[in-house]
Amino acid sequence: MSGPVLADDVPPESASTEAPALALEITPSRLTEVGGHTIARALPQRSRRTVGAWCFADHLTPTSATIGIGPHPHTGLHTVTWLVAGEMLHRDSLGSEQLIRPGQLNLMTAGHGVVHAEETPPGFRGERHGLQLWVAQPEVTRHGPPTFEHHADLPRAEFGHATVSVLIGAVAGIDASPARADTELVGVDLELRPGRSELPLRAAFEHAVVVLSGEVEIAGTRRIGPAQLGYLGLGRDEIELRTDEPARLVLLGGLPFDETLSMWWNFVARGHDEITESYRAWRAADERRFGAVSSPLERIDAPRPPWLRD
Ligand code: MN
């Protein structure tokens, strides 16, 4: 349920934006079409390419449509799938076939290359709502082999007026998530009930929030709702959240990612040459490069990178 990153989102190459301290920047997500349904892309933005190593955040707004993304490749990133309603079926070139339901986490590591498809499970009818996130892999792991993890149970706890699920990393003394993280990272789902909740944060991390439903007041100042990115900067040792109605949000954070990324289509790399190599291998259907996945959905062709003329 994630789409590609094209020049409408960000230029494929540019230095990452400095992480200011105690920021509260609220910027609109870009609405785009993926698999026949509108999604709100909170990351990347021209003014904000990464939050920690989080480099991509697509909010699949609630839909009853049958959506699916056919086989497509990835490099240099982890895909993180999180649903709050509905079901999806993941298949990949490692042979994984995994149904995911709300409260569960799928984490696929692309490393040097992988192919996957995301389908509507046969017979599923109903609403789907969720997030697809990407995490950039650091230099030390990004050339490694692809892997896939499914976590049926994640640490959950009541905290203030919130039910907290720990997707990745650790927060507020709750058990750490078993999900793989190659850099210091946190990802947390918060189901907020009316009232005020304070969640402790690591001040060395930069953080951002993506609201899935409802409206939330942050740090006693501004309100944020769906289709926005709320960037909180570095240096916060807590976040104060207040809502008058039930609301749902995901908090993302991590140590600022200090490697300059190139992101184009479904590839996270370093420089045009790597992306060109991946693009050509996918166009040539080179299964030695990416492997193959069996899916009833159609394979997705890569667009031509803008720097290639042939
Ligand atoms: Mn994908």
Short mmCIF file of C-alpha atoms and ligand atoms in Angstrom, two decimals:
data_model
loop_
_atom_site.label_atom_id
_atom_site.label_comp_id
_atom_site.label_asym_id
_atom_site.label_seq_id
_atom_site.Cartn_x
_atom_site.Cartn_y
_atom_site.Cartn_z
CA MET A 1 0.00 0.00 0.00
CA SER A 2 2.96 2.28 -0.46
CA GLY A 3 3.71 4.15 -3.59
CA PRO A 4 6.92 5.26 -5.17
CA VAL A 5 8.80 8.42 -4.39
CA LEU A 6 9.09 10.70 -7.40
CA ALA A 7 10.20 14.26 -7.96
CA ASP A 8 6.76 15.48 -6.83
CA ASP A 9 7.79 14.48 -3.33
CA VAL A 10 11.43 15.47 -3.15
CA PRO A 11 14.37 15.82 -5.50
CA PRO A 12 16.13 12.44 -5.58
CA GLU A 13 19.22 13.95 -4.07
CA SER A 14 19.71 16.75 -1.62
CA ALA A 15 21.32 17.14 1.74
CA SER A 16 19.10 16.21 4.64
CA THR A 17 17.58 19.07 6.56
CA GLU A 18 19.19 20.01 9.86
CA ALA A 19 17.22 18.95 12.90
CA PRO A 20 16.34 22.04 14.96
CA ALA A 21 15.83 21.84 18.70
CA LEU A 22 12.33 21.98 20.22
CA ALA A 23 10.71 22.64 16.89
CA LEU A 24 7.00 22.29 16.27
CA GLU A 25 6.53 22.44 12.53
CA ILE A 26 3.18 21.33 11.11
CA THR A 27 3.25 20.78 7.36
CA PRO A 28 0.62 19.29 5.05
CA SER A 29 1.05 15.79 3.69
CA ARG A 30 0.96 15.41 -0.07
CA LEU A 31 -2.13 13.63 -1.33
CA THR A 32 -1.32 11.06 -3.97
CA GLU A 33 -2.90 8.08 -5.66
CA VAL A 34 -1.65 4.59 -4.92
CA GLY A 35 -3.32 1.46 -6.21
CA GLY A 36 -6.48 3.41 -6.99
CA HIS A 37 -6.83 5.00 -3.58
CA THR A 38 -5.81 8.33 -2.12
CA ILE A 39 -3.04 8.28 0.42
CA ALA A 40 -1.52 11.12 2.42
CA ARG A 41 2.28 11.16 2.24
CA ALA A 42 3.69 12.73 5.40
CA LEU A 43 7.32 11.89 4.54
CA PRO A 44 9.45 12.72 2.65
CA GLN A 45 8.79 16.41 2.23
CA ARG A 46 10.99 19.00 0.55
CA SER A 47 11.52 20.67 3.91
CA ARG A 48 11.89 17.43 5.86
CA ARG A 49 13.38 14.33 4.27
CA THR A 50 13.96 12.16 7.32
CA VAL A 51 13.02 11.87 11.00
CA GLY A 52 15.75 9.72 12.49
CA ALA A 53 16.12 7.01 9.85
CA TRP A 54 12.38 7.15 9.02
CA CYS A 55 12.34 8.31 5.42
CA PHE A 56 8.82 7.59 4.18
CA ALA A 57 5.36 7.66 5.74
CA ASP A 58 2.24 6.92 3.70
CA HIS A 59 -1.10 7.12 5.50
CA LEU A 60 -3.66 4.89 3.83
CA THR A 61 -6.83 6.73 4.78
CA PRO A 62 -9.87 4.54 5.60
CA THR A 63 -11.13 2.79 2.49
CA SER A 64 -13.36 -0.09 1.54
CA ALA A 65 -11.81 -0.26 -1.92
CA THR A 66 -9.94 -3.36 -3.05
CA ILE A 67 -6.39 -2.16 -3.18
CA GLY A 68 -3.21 -3.92 -4.03
CA ILE A 69 0.31 -3.15 -5.15
CA GLY A 70 1.84 -5.61 -7.60
CA PRO A 71 5.40 -6.95 -7.44
CA HIS A 72 7.99 -4.18 -7.14
CA PRO A 73 11.56 -4.04 -5.83
CA HIS A 74 13.20 -2.23 -2.93
CA THR A 75 16.79 -1.56 -1.91
CA GLY A 76 18.43 -0.11 1.19
CA LEU A 77 15.37 0.20 3.42
CA HIS A 78 13.01 -1.57 5.79
CA THR A 79 9.29 -1.45 5.00
CA VAL A 80 7.14 -1.26 8.13
CA THR A 81 3.44 -2.03 7.76
CA TRP A 82 0.97 -1.07 10.49
CA LEU A 83 -2.80 -1.42 10.18
CA VAL A 84 -5.46 0.02 12.45
CA ALA A 85 -8.28 -1.60 10.45
CA GLY A 86 -8.60 -4.37 7.88
CA GLU A 87 -6.19 -6.94 6.53
CA MET A 88 -3.41 -7.08 3.95
CA LEU A 89 -1.51 -10.00 2.45
CA HIS A 90 2.25 -9.64 2.04
CA ARG A 91 4.25 -11.78 -0.38
CA ASP A 92 7.94 -11.43 -1.13
CA SER A 93 10.84 -12.98 -3.02
CA LEU A 94 12.04 -14.75 0.15
CA GLY A 95 8.91 -16.91 -0.12
CA SER A 96 7.08 -15.11 2.68
CA GLU A 97 3.29 -15.12 2.52
CA GLN A 98 1.92 -13.29 5.53
CA LEU A 99 -1.48 -11.95 6.45
CA ILE A 100 -1.33 -8.87 8.64
CA ARG A 101 -4.08 -7.64 10.95
CA PRO A 102 -4.41 -4.59 13.21
CA GLY A 103 -1.95 -4.61 16.09
CA GLN A 104 0.58 -6.69 14.18
CA LEU A 105 3.75 -5.52 12.45
CA ASN A 106 5.32 -6.57 9.16
CA LEU A 107 8.94 -5.53 8.75
CA MET A 108 10.74 -6.35 5.53
CA THR A 109 14.44 -5.56 5.16
CA ALA A 110 15.43 -4.94 1.55
CA GLY A 111 19.23 -4.82 1.94
CA HIS A 112 20.76 -5.22 -1.52
CA GLY A 113 17.40 -6.11 -3.04
CA VAL A 114 14.00 -7.73 -2.58
CA VAL A 115 10.65 -7.87 -4.40
CA HIS A 116 7.27 -7.83 -2.71
CA ALA A 117 3.57 -7.46 -3.40
CA GLU A 118 0.80 -6.21 -1.12
CA GLU A 119 -2.62 -7.66 -1.82
CA THR A 120 -6.16 -7.63 -0.57
CA PRO A 121 -6.60 -11.07 1.02
CA PRO A 122 -9.00 -13.24 -0.99
CA GLY A 123 -12.49 -12.92 0.44
CA PHE A 124 -11.71 -9.90 2.58
CA ARG A 125 -14.45 -7.27 2.62
CA GLY A 126 -14.34 -4.28 4.84
CA GLU A 127 -12.50 -1.12 5.66
CA ARG A 128 -8.75 -0.81 5.68
CA HIS A 129 -6.76 1.92 7.37
CA GLY A 130 -3.07 2.05 8.18
CA LEU A 131 0.43 3.24 7.61
CA GLN A 132 3.29 2.13 5.45
CA LEU A 133 6.65 3.40 6.64
CA TRP A 134 10.17 3.09 5.35
CA VAL A 135 13.32 3.18 7.43
CA ALA A 136 16.62 3.91 5.66
CA GLN A 137 19.27 1.30 6.33
CA PRO A 138 22.71 2.59 7.33
CA GLU A 139 25.80 1.89 5.27
CA VAL A 140 26.82 -0.99 7.54
CA THR A 141 23.70 -3.07 6.79
CA ARG A 142 22.28 -1.81 3.52
CA HIS A 143 24.31 -4.18 1.31
CA GLY A 144 23.21 -7.19 3.34
CA PRO A 145 20.62 -9.88 2.55
CA PRO A 146 16.86 -9.26 2.57
CA THR A 147 14.82 -10.58 5.49
CA PHE A 148 11.19 -10.54 6.59
CA GLU A 149 9.71 -10.42 10.09
CA HIS A 150 6.11 -10.67 11.24
CA HIS A 151 5.35 -9.71 14.83
CA ALA A 152 1.93 -10.96 15.87
CA ASP A 153 2.21 -9.39 19.31
CA LEU A 154 3.88 -6.15 20.28
CA PRO A 155 4.41 -4.62 23.71
CA ARG A 156 1.29 -2.69 24.77
CA ALA A 157 0.62 -0.69 27.91
CA GLU A 158 -1.73 1.90 29.35
CA PHE A 159 0.00 5.21 29.88
CA GLY A 160 -1.92 8.28 31.01
CA HIS A 161 -5.00 8.51 28.79
CA ALA A 162 -3.36 6.43 26.08
CA THR A 163 -2.99 2.84 25.02
CA VAL A 164 0.58 2.60 23.77
CA SER A 165 1.81 -0.02 21.28
CA VAL A 166 5.56 -0.16 20.72
CA LEU A 167 6.23 -0.85 17.04
CA ILE A 168 10.00 -0.33 17.07
CA GLY A 169 12.46 0.58 19.79
CA ALA A 170 11.38 1.41 23.32
CA VAL A 171 9.48 4.17 25.12
CA ALA A 172 8.31 5.08 28.60
CA GLY A 173 9.76 2.01 30.32
CA ILE A 174 7.44 -0.30 28.36
CA ASP A 175 9.02 -3.50 27.01
CA ALA A 176 11.06 -2.89 23.85
CA SER A 177 9.67 -4.03 20.53
CA PRO A 178 11.20 -7.24 19.12
CA ALA A 179 11.30 -5.64 15.64
CA ARG A 180 14.65 -5.13 13.95
CA ALA A 181 16.19 -1.66 14.04
CA ASP A 182 19.59 -1.02 12.43
CA THR A 183 19.86 2.48 13.91
CA GLU A 184 18.53 3.96 17.16
CA LEU A 185 14.87 4.39 16.40
CA VAL A 186 11.44 4.55 17.94
CA GLY A 187 7.96 4.01 16.51
CA VAL A 188 4.91 4.10 18.78
CA ASP A 189 1.15 3.93 18.18
CA LEU A 190 -1.00 5.90 20.62
CA GLU A 191 -4.74 5.39 21.03
CA LEU A 192 -5.72 8.52 22.91
CA ARG A 193 -8.79 8.91 25.05
CA PRO A 194 -10.07 12.39 25.94
CA GLY A 195 -7.70 14.08 28.34
CA ARG A 196 -4.04 14.90 28.63
CA SER A 197 -1.16 12.43 28.36
CA GLU A 198 2.57 12.99 28.74
CA LEU A 199 4.94 10.50 27.21
CA PRO A 200 8.66 10.63 28.06
CA LEU A 201 10.98 10.93 25.07
CA ARG A 202 14.70 10.58 24.47
CA ALA A 203 16.07 14.09 24.06
CA ALA A 204 18.84 12.86 21.74
CA PHE A 205 16.17 11.81 19.23
CA GLU A 206 14.28 13.99 16.80
CA HIS A 207 10.57 13.13 16.69
CA ALA A 208 7.48 13.62 14.57
CA VAL A 209 3.83 12.64 14.79
CA VAL A 210 1.40 11.44 12.13
CA VAL A 211 -2.26 11.59 13.21
CA LEU A 212 -4.43 8.79 11.84
CA SER A 213 -7.76 9.98 13.26
CA GLY A 214 -9.09 12.74 15.48
CA GLU A 215 -7.38 15.99 16.43
CA VAL A 216 -4.61 16.30 18.98
CA GLU A 217 -3.13 19.31 20.74
CA ILE A 218 0.65 19.04 21.00
CA ALA A 219 2.76 20.59 23.74
CA GLY A 220 -0.13 22.77 24.88
CA THR A 221 0.05 24.86 21.75
CA ARG A 222 -1.06 23.68 18.33
CA ARG A 223 -3.59 21.21 17.08
CA ILE A 224 -2.80 18.62 14.45
CA GLY A 225 -5.02 16.25 12.50
CA PRO A 226 -4.70 13.72 9.68
CA ALA A 227 -2.83 14.56 6.45
CA GLN A 228 -0.17 16.56 8.27
CA LEU A 229 3.31 15.93 9.63
CA GLY A 230 4.01 17.35 13.06
CA TYR A 231 7.79 17.66 13.37
CA LEU A 232 9.03 18.08 16.96
CA GLY A 233 12.79 18.48 16.48
CA LEU A 234 15.49 17.43 18.91
CA GLY A 235 15.85 17.94 22.62
CA ARG A 236 12.39 17.07 23.93
CA ASP A 237 12.34 14.82 26.96
CA GLU A 238 8.56 14.48 26.87
CA ILE A 239 5.59 15.09 24.64
CA GLU A 240 2.29 16.39 25.96
CA LEU A 241 -0.78 15.29 24.02
CA ARG A 242 -4.33 16.45 24.67
CA THR A 243 -7.53 15.52 22.92
CA ASP A 244 -11.25 16.12 23.43
CA GLU A 245 -12.22 13.05 21.44
CA PRO A 246 -10.73 9.63 20.79
CA ALA A 247 -7.72 10.04 18.52
CA ARG A 248 -5.03 7.85 17.05
CA LEU A 249 -1.49 8.85 16.18
CA VAL A 250 1.90 7.38 15.49
CA LEU A 251 5.04 8.88 16.97
CA LEU A 252 8.26 8.39 14.99
CA GLY A 253 11.74 9.24 16.19
CA GLY A 254 15.40 8.44 16.16
CA LEU A 255 18.93 9.74 16.16
CA PRO A 256 19.26 12.15 13.21
CA PHE A 257 20.33 10.10 10.19
CA ASP A 258 23.69 11.47 9.15
CA GLU A 259 24.17 9.71 5.80
CA THR A 260 23.00 11.57 2.70
CA LEU A 261 20.32 9.49 0.99
CA SER A 262 19.27 9.23 -2.58
CA MET A 263 15.63 8.18 -2.87
CA TRP A 264 14.04 7.46 -6.18
CA TRP A 265 10.94 5.34 -6.87
CA ASN A 266 11.27 2.33 -4.55
CA PHE A 267 15.02 2.57 -4.08
CA VAL A 268 16.95 4.10 -1.21
CA ALA A 269 20.62 4.42 -2.15
CA ARG A 270 23.64 6.70 -2.21
CA GLY A 271 23.93 8.49 -5.54
CA HIS A 272 22.40 8.18 -9.01
CA ASP A 273 24.66 5.35 -10.19
CA GLU A 274 23.30 2.88 -7.67
CA ILE A 275 19.73 3.79 -8.54
CA THR A 276 20.46 3.52 -12.26
CA GLU A 277 21.87 0.01 -11.73
CA SER A 278 18.76 -1.02 -9.77
CA TYR A 279 16.43 0.56 -12.33
CA ARG A 280 18.14 -1.27 -15.22
CA ALA A 281 18.13 -4.60 -13.39
CA TRP A 282 14.39 -4.27 -12.67
CA ARG A 283 13.65 -3.19 -16.24
CA ALA A 284 15.62 -6.22 -17.49
CA ALA A 285 13.61 -8.47 -15.12
CA ASP A 286 16.92 -9.70 -13.67
CA GLU A 287 15.77 -12.21 -11.08
CA ARG A 288 19.35 -12.77 -9.89
CA ARG A 289 19.32 -9.18 -8.68
CA PHE A 290 15.95 -8.95 -6.95
CA GLY A 291 14.48 -12.44 -6.91
CA ALA A 292 10.87 -13.12 -7.91
CA VAL A 293 7.53 -13.15 -6.17
CA SER A 294 4.41 -15.03 -7.16
CA SER A 295 1.39 -12.73 -7.10
CA PRO A 296 -1.87 -12.46 -9.02
CA LEU A 297 -1.17 -8.74 -9.35
CA GLU A 298 0.69 -7.22 -12.25
CA ARG A 299 4.40 -6.45 -11.95
CA ILE A 300 5.00 -2.71 -11.64
CA ASP A 301 7.31 -1.07 -14.16
CA ALA A 302 9.83 1.50 -13.02
CA PRO A 303 9.61 4.96 -14.57
CA ARG A 304 12.78 6.28 -16.17
CA PRO A 305 14.93 8.25 -13.73
CA PRO A 306 15.03 11.90 -14.80
CA TRP A 307 18.82 11.89 -15.12
CA LEU A 308 18.79 9.13 -17.80
CA ARG A 309 18.32 10.05 -21.43
CA ASP A 310 18.65 6.65 -23.15
MN MN B 1 6.80 -1.73 -1.33
#
